mmCIF file of C-alpha atoms in Angstrom:
data_model
loop_
_atom_site.group_PDB
_atom_site.id
_atom_site.type_symbol
_atom_site.label_atom_id
_atom_site.label_comp_id
_atom_site.label_asym_id
_atom_site.label_seq_id
_atom_site.Cartn_x
_atom_site.Cartn_y
_atom_site.Cartn_z
ATOM 1 C CA PRO A 1 -66.187 50.061 5.300
ATOM 2 C CA LYS A 2 -65.194 49.334 8.870
ATOM 3 C CA SER A 3 -64.212 52.146 11.184
ATOM 4 C CA ARG A 4 -60.678 52.513 12.486
ATOM 5 C CA VAL A 5 -59.685 49.704 14.810
ATOM 6 C CA VAL A 6 -58.066 51.748 17.558
ATOM 7 C CA PRO A 7 -58.873 52.257 21.222
ATOM 8 C CA ALA A 8 -59.681 55.910 21.600
ATOM 9 C CA THR A 9 -59.561 58.803 23.965
ATOM 10 C CA PRO A 10 -62.202 61.471 23.394
ATOM 11 C CA SER A 11 -59.633 63.745 21.705
ATOM 12 C CA TRP A 12 -58.718 60.978 19.220
ATOM 13 C CA PHE A 13 -62.413 60.341 18.652
ATOM 14 C CA ALA A 14 -63.057 64.019 17.980
ATOM 15 C CA ALA A 15 -60.081 64.192 15.606
ATOM 16 C CA ALA A 16 -61.447 61.162 13.750
ATOM 17 C CA LEU A 17 -64.785 62.951 13.362
ATOM 18 C CA GLY A 18 -63.389 66.264 12.201
ATOM 19 C CA PRO A 19 -60.810 68.968 12.787
ATOM 20 C CA ALA A 20 -62.034 70.038 16.225
ATOM 21 C CA ALA A 21 -59.854 68.642 19.010
ATOM 22 C CA VAL A 22 -61.330 67.915 22.389
ATOM 23 C CA GLY A 23 -59.189 68.353 25.487
ATOM 24 C CA SER A 24 -60.157 65.509 27.788
ATOM 25 C CA ALA A 25 -58.624 63.776 30.747
ATOM 26 C CA LEU A 26 -60.689 60.599 30.214
ATOM 27 C CA ALA A 27 -58.048 57.930 29.771
ATOM 28 C CA GLY A 28 -58.478 55.357 27.019
ATOM 29 C CA GLN A 29 -56.234 52.336 26.956
ATOM 30 C CA ALA A 30 -52.808 52.358 25.317
ATOM 31 C CA ALA A 31 -52.957 52.179 21.523
ATOM 32 C CA SER A 32 -51.769 48.570 21.625
ATOM 33 C CA GLN A 33 -54.742 47.519 23.802
ATOM 34 C CA ARG A 34 -58.155 46.647 22.433
ATOM 35 C CA PHE A 35 -61.372 46.523 24.428
ATOM 36 C CA HIS A 36 -61.748 42.732 24.342
ATOM 37 C CA GLU A 37 -58.113 42.260 25.342
ATOM 38 C CA THR A 38 -58.717 44.350 28.461
ATOM 39 C CA TYR A 39 -62.347 43.617 29.423
ATOM 40 C CA GLU A 40 -64.806 40.759 29.134
ATOM 41 C CA LEU A 41 -68.534 41.351 28.665
ATOM 42 C CA GLU A 42 -70.843 39.317 30.871
ATOM 43 C CA ARG A 43 -74.641 39.384 31.128
ATOM 44 C CA LYS A 44 -76.739 42.046 29.435
ATOM 45 C CA LEU A 45 -78.194 44.520 31.928
ATOM 46 C CA GLY A 46 -80.364 46.452 29.493
ATOM 47 C CA SER A 47 -80.680 47.831 25.991
ATOM 48 C CA GLY A 48 -82.159 50.652 23.970
ATOM 49 C CA SER A 49 -82.408 51.643 20.324
ATOM 50 C CA PHE A 50 -78.693 52.122 19.676
ATOM 51 C CA ALA A 51 -76.918 50.815 22.756
ATOM 52 C CA SER A 52 -76.807 47.984 25.244
ATOM 53 C CA VAL A 53 -75.321 47.846 28.722
ATOM 54 C CA HIS A 54 -73.507 44.753 29.960
ATOM 55 C CA ALA A 55 -71.963 43.699 33.231
ATOM 56 C CA ALA A 56 -68.242 43.306 32.628
ATOM 57 C CA ARG A 57 -64.983 42.443 34.273
ATOM 58 C CA ARG A 58 -61.399 43.404 33.638
ATOM 59 C CA ARG A 59 -59.336 40.512 32.303
ATOM 60 C CA ARG A 60 -56.526 39.397 34.561
ATOM 61 C CA THR A 61 -53.302 40.201 32.776
ATOM 62 C CA GLU A 62 -49.668 39.999 33.735
ATOM 63 C CA GLY A 63 -47.266 42.912 33.529
ATOM 64 C CA ILE A 64 -48.382 46.519 33.113
ATOM 65 C CA GLY A 65 -51.824 47.125 34.503
ATOM 66 C CA HIS A 66 -51.842 43.777 36.361
ATOM 67 C CA VAL A 67 -55.122 43.378 38.221
ATOM 68 C CA ALA A 68 -54.743 41.935 41.691
ATOM 69 C CA GLY A 69 -57.286 41.411 44.431
ATOM 70 C CA ALA A 70 -60.946 42.295 44.278
ATOM 71 C CA GLN A 71 -62.134 43.947 41.098
ATOM 72 C CA PRO A 72 -64.704 46.732 41.051
ATOM 73 C CA ALA A 73 -68.109 45.908 39.591
ATOM 74 C CA LEU A 74 -68.123 47.258 36.037
ATOM 75 C CA ALA A 75 -70.726 48.037 33.409
ATOM 76 C CA VAL A 76 -70.006 48.702 29.745
ATOM 77 C CA LYS A 77 -72.258 50.705 27.473
ATOM 78 C CA VAL A 78 -71.838 49.424 23.908
ATOM 79 C CA VAL A 79 -73.027 51.806 21.194
ATOM 80 C CA GLY A 80 -73.310 50.779 17.557
ATOM 81 C CA LEU A 81 -72.042 53.603 15.352
ATOM 82 C CA PHE A 82 -73.239 52.300 11.972
ATOM 83 C CA GLU A 83 -76.263 53.737 10.194
ATOM 84 C CA ASP A 84 -77.984 50.359 10.421
ATOM 85 C CA ARG A 85 -77.699 47.370 12.749
ATOM 86 C CA SER A 86 -75.779 45.187 10.289
ATOM 87 C CA LEU A 87 -72.338 46.478 11.423
ATOM 88 C CA THR A 88 -71.530 47.221 7.800
ATOM 89 C CA GLY A 89 -71.857 50.302 5.655
ATOM 90 C CA GLU A 90 -71.337 53.855 6.772
ATOM 91 C CA VAL A 91 -70.648 55.028 10.293
ATOM 92 C CA SER A 92 -73.280 57.536 11.438
ATOM 93 C CA SER A 93 -71.686 60.906 12.193
ATOM 94 C CA ARG A 94 -74.762 61.756 14.285
ATOM 95 C CA ARG A 95 -74.229 58.724 16.531
ATOM 96 C CA CYS A 96 -70.504 59.445 16.757
ATOM 97 C CA GLN A 97 -71.196 63.027 17.829
ATOM 98 C CA SER A 98 -73.746 61.807 20.378
ATOM 99 C CA VAL A 99 -71.270 59.351 21.910
ATOM 100 C CA LEU A 100 -68.567 62.015 21.953
ATOM 101 C CA ARG A 101 -70.889 64.435 23.801
ATOM 102 C CA GLU A 102 -71.732 61.733 26.337
ATOM 103 C CA VAL A 103 -68.073 60.887 26.949
ATOM 104 C CA GLU A 104 -67.193 64.579 27.290
ATOM 105 C CA MET A 105 -69.995 65.060 29.842
ATOM 106 C CA LEU A 106 -68.936 61.997 31.822
ATOM 107 C CA ASP A 107 -65.365 63.255 31.782
ATOM 108 C CA LYS A 108 -66.441 66.609 33.261
ATOM 109 C CA VAL A 109 -67.793 64.889 36.382
ATOM 110 C CA ARG A 110 -65.096 62.249 36.908
ATOM 111 C CA GLY A 111 -64.302 61.797 40.571
ATOM 112 C CA LYS A 112 -67.352 63.706 41.793
ATOM 113 C CA GLU A 113 -69.160 62.263 44.768
ATOM 114 C CA HIS A 114 -72.469 60.466 44.048
ATOM 115 C CA ILE A 115 -71.690 60.160 40.309
ATOM 116 C CA LEU A 116 -70.785 56.823 38.711
ATOM 117 C CA GLU A 117 -67.099 56.671 37.799
ATOM 118 C CA VAL A 118 -66.089 56.221 34.166
ATOM 119 C CA HIS A 119 -62.941 54.121 33.745
ATOM 120 C CA ALA A 120 -62.215 54.009 30.010
ATOM 121 C CA PHE A 121 -63.491 54.642 26.506
ATOM 122 C CA PHE A 122 -62.764 52.576 23.382
ATOM 123 C CA LEU A 123 -63.691 52.918 19.730
ATOM 124 C CA GLU A 124 -63.328 49.715 17.709
ATOM 125 C CA ASP A 125 -64.888 48.205 14.622
ATOM 126 C CA GLY A 126 -67.780 50.647 14.516
ATOM 127 C CA LEU A 127 -68.608 50.225 18.203
ATOM 128 C CA ALA A 128 -68.009 52.595 21.099
ATOM 129 C CA TYR A 129 -67.413 51.093 24.553
ATOM 130 C CA ILE A 130 -67.840 53.220 27.683
ATOM 131 C CA VAL A 131 -66.496 51.348 30.721
ATOM 132 C CA MET A 132 -67.928 52.568 34.017
ATOM 133 C CA GLU A 133 -68.642 51.677 37.595
ATOM 134 C CA ARG A 134 -71.650 49.366 37.916
ATOM 135 C CA CYS A 135 -74.415 50.124 40.375
ATOM 136 C CA ASP A 136 -76.243 46.910 41.245
ATOM 137 C CA SER A 137 -79.206 48.522 42.921
ATOM 138 C CA THR A 138 -81.716 51.307 42.511
ATOM 139 C CA LEU A 139 -83.005 53.832 45.000
ATOM 140 C CA VAL A 140 -86.363 52.038 45.044
ATOM 141 C CA LYS A 141 -84.715 48.662 45.808
ATOM 142 C CA ALA A 142 -82.561 50.225 48.525
ATOM 143 C CA MET A 143 -85.628 51.749 50.172
ATOM 144 C CA GLU A 144 -87.627 48.509 49.889
ATOM 145 C CA ALA A 145 -84.774 46.548 51.511
ATOM 146 C CA LEU A 146 -84.829 48.668 54.656
ATOM 147 C CA PRO A 147 -86.743 47.257 57.633
ATOM 148 C CA GLN A 148 -88.036 50.743 58.346
ATOM 149 C CA LEU A 149 -87.918 53.844 56.182
ATOM 150 C CA THR A 150 -87.311 56.815 58.435
ATOM 151 C CA GLU A 151 -87.356 60.507 57.692
ATOM 152 C CA SER A 152 -83.631 60.591 58.471
ATOM 153 C CA THR A 153 -82.899 57.871 55.901
ATOM 154 C CA LEU A 154 -85.016 59.595 53.255
ATOM 155 C CA LYS A 155 -83.173 62.866 53.904
ATOM 156 C CA ARG A 156 -79.828 61.123 53.415
ATOM 157 C CA PHE A 157 -80.965 59.427 50.160
ATOM 158 C CA PHE A 158 -82.318 62.639 48.693
ATOM 159 C CA ARG A 159 -79.381 64.752 49.918
ATOM 160 C CA GLU A 160 -76.954 62.425 48.124
ATOM 161 C CA MET A 161 -79.080 62.364 44.982
ATOM 162 C CA LEU A 162 -79.294 66.162 44.960
ATOM 163 C CA GLN A 163 -75.532 66.462 45.577
ATOM 164 C CA GLY A 164 -74.967 64.323 42.476
ATOM 165 C CA LEU A 165 -77.360 66.503 40.481
ATOM 166 C CA ALA A 166 -75.612 69.631 41.777
ATOM 167 C CA ALA A 167 -72.265 68.257 40.560
ATOM 168 C CA LEU A 168 -73.823 67.728 37.123
ATOM 169 C CA HIS A 169 -75.270 71.242 37.092
ATOM 170 C CA ASP A 170 -71.946 72.729 38.227
ATOM 171 C CA ALA A 171 -70.374 71.065 35.165
ATOM 172 C CA GLY A 172 -73.062 72.574 32.904
ATOM 173 C CA ILE A 173 -74.920 69.284 32.474
ATOM 174 C CA ILE A 174 -78.679 68.902 32.788
ATOM 175 C CA HIS A 175 -79.821 65.320 33.475
ATOM 176 C CA ARG A 176 -83.129 64.889 31.687
ATOM 177 C CA ASP A 177 -83.999 61.453 33.027
ATOM 178 C CA VAL A 178 -83.833 61.525 36.835
ATOM 179 C CA LYS A 179 -85.827 58.691 38.380
ATOM 180 C CA PRO A 180 -85.515 56.470 41.448
ATOM 181 C CA ASP A 181 -84.801 53.335 39.433
#
């Protein structure tokens, strides 16, 4: 059976998984909005075992939430919640819990300097969508693009990276995959 077709905030998601409610400020879209009504997926940026990441853009809509001017570069992590890849059958509670933990962690560091911003979270048709700021470069590419790599520049890069890690640690999060790319 298909999962509930409702955009979700983390607290709705947690309620759908069980009795525990999660207090979260991460804003999902209004219940009348669906992911594909609000955003459009573009090229695939990468993929793993259970998720893929796509470049995306917000659809231009009239009325409430009208998007005018330049749009921020967005990325969307799409996580399949079914036990298998067929998008049928049972939703995996383990995957749901994993996505919920990720969204809760991202919510804890919203607005922190040197951390990618998360914009919205949706749960539809057995898929979770995490809409976030897109970073089109890596530390390695940024360093390679410089005409000269000075000690001062390296200090600034590493200071900012460590400030981001400190914000994670202050929120009780340990990043287990820190790398320059």
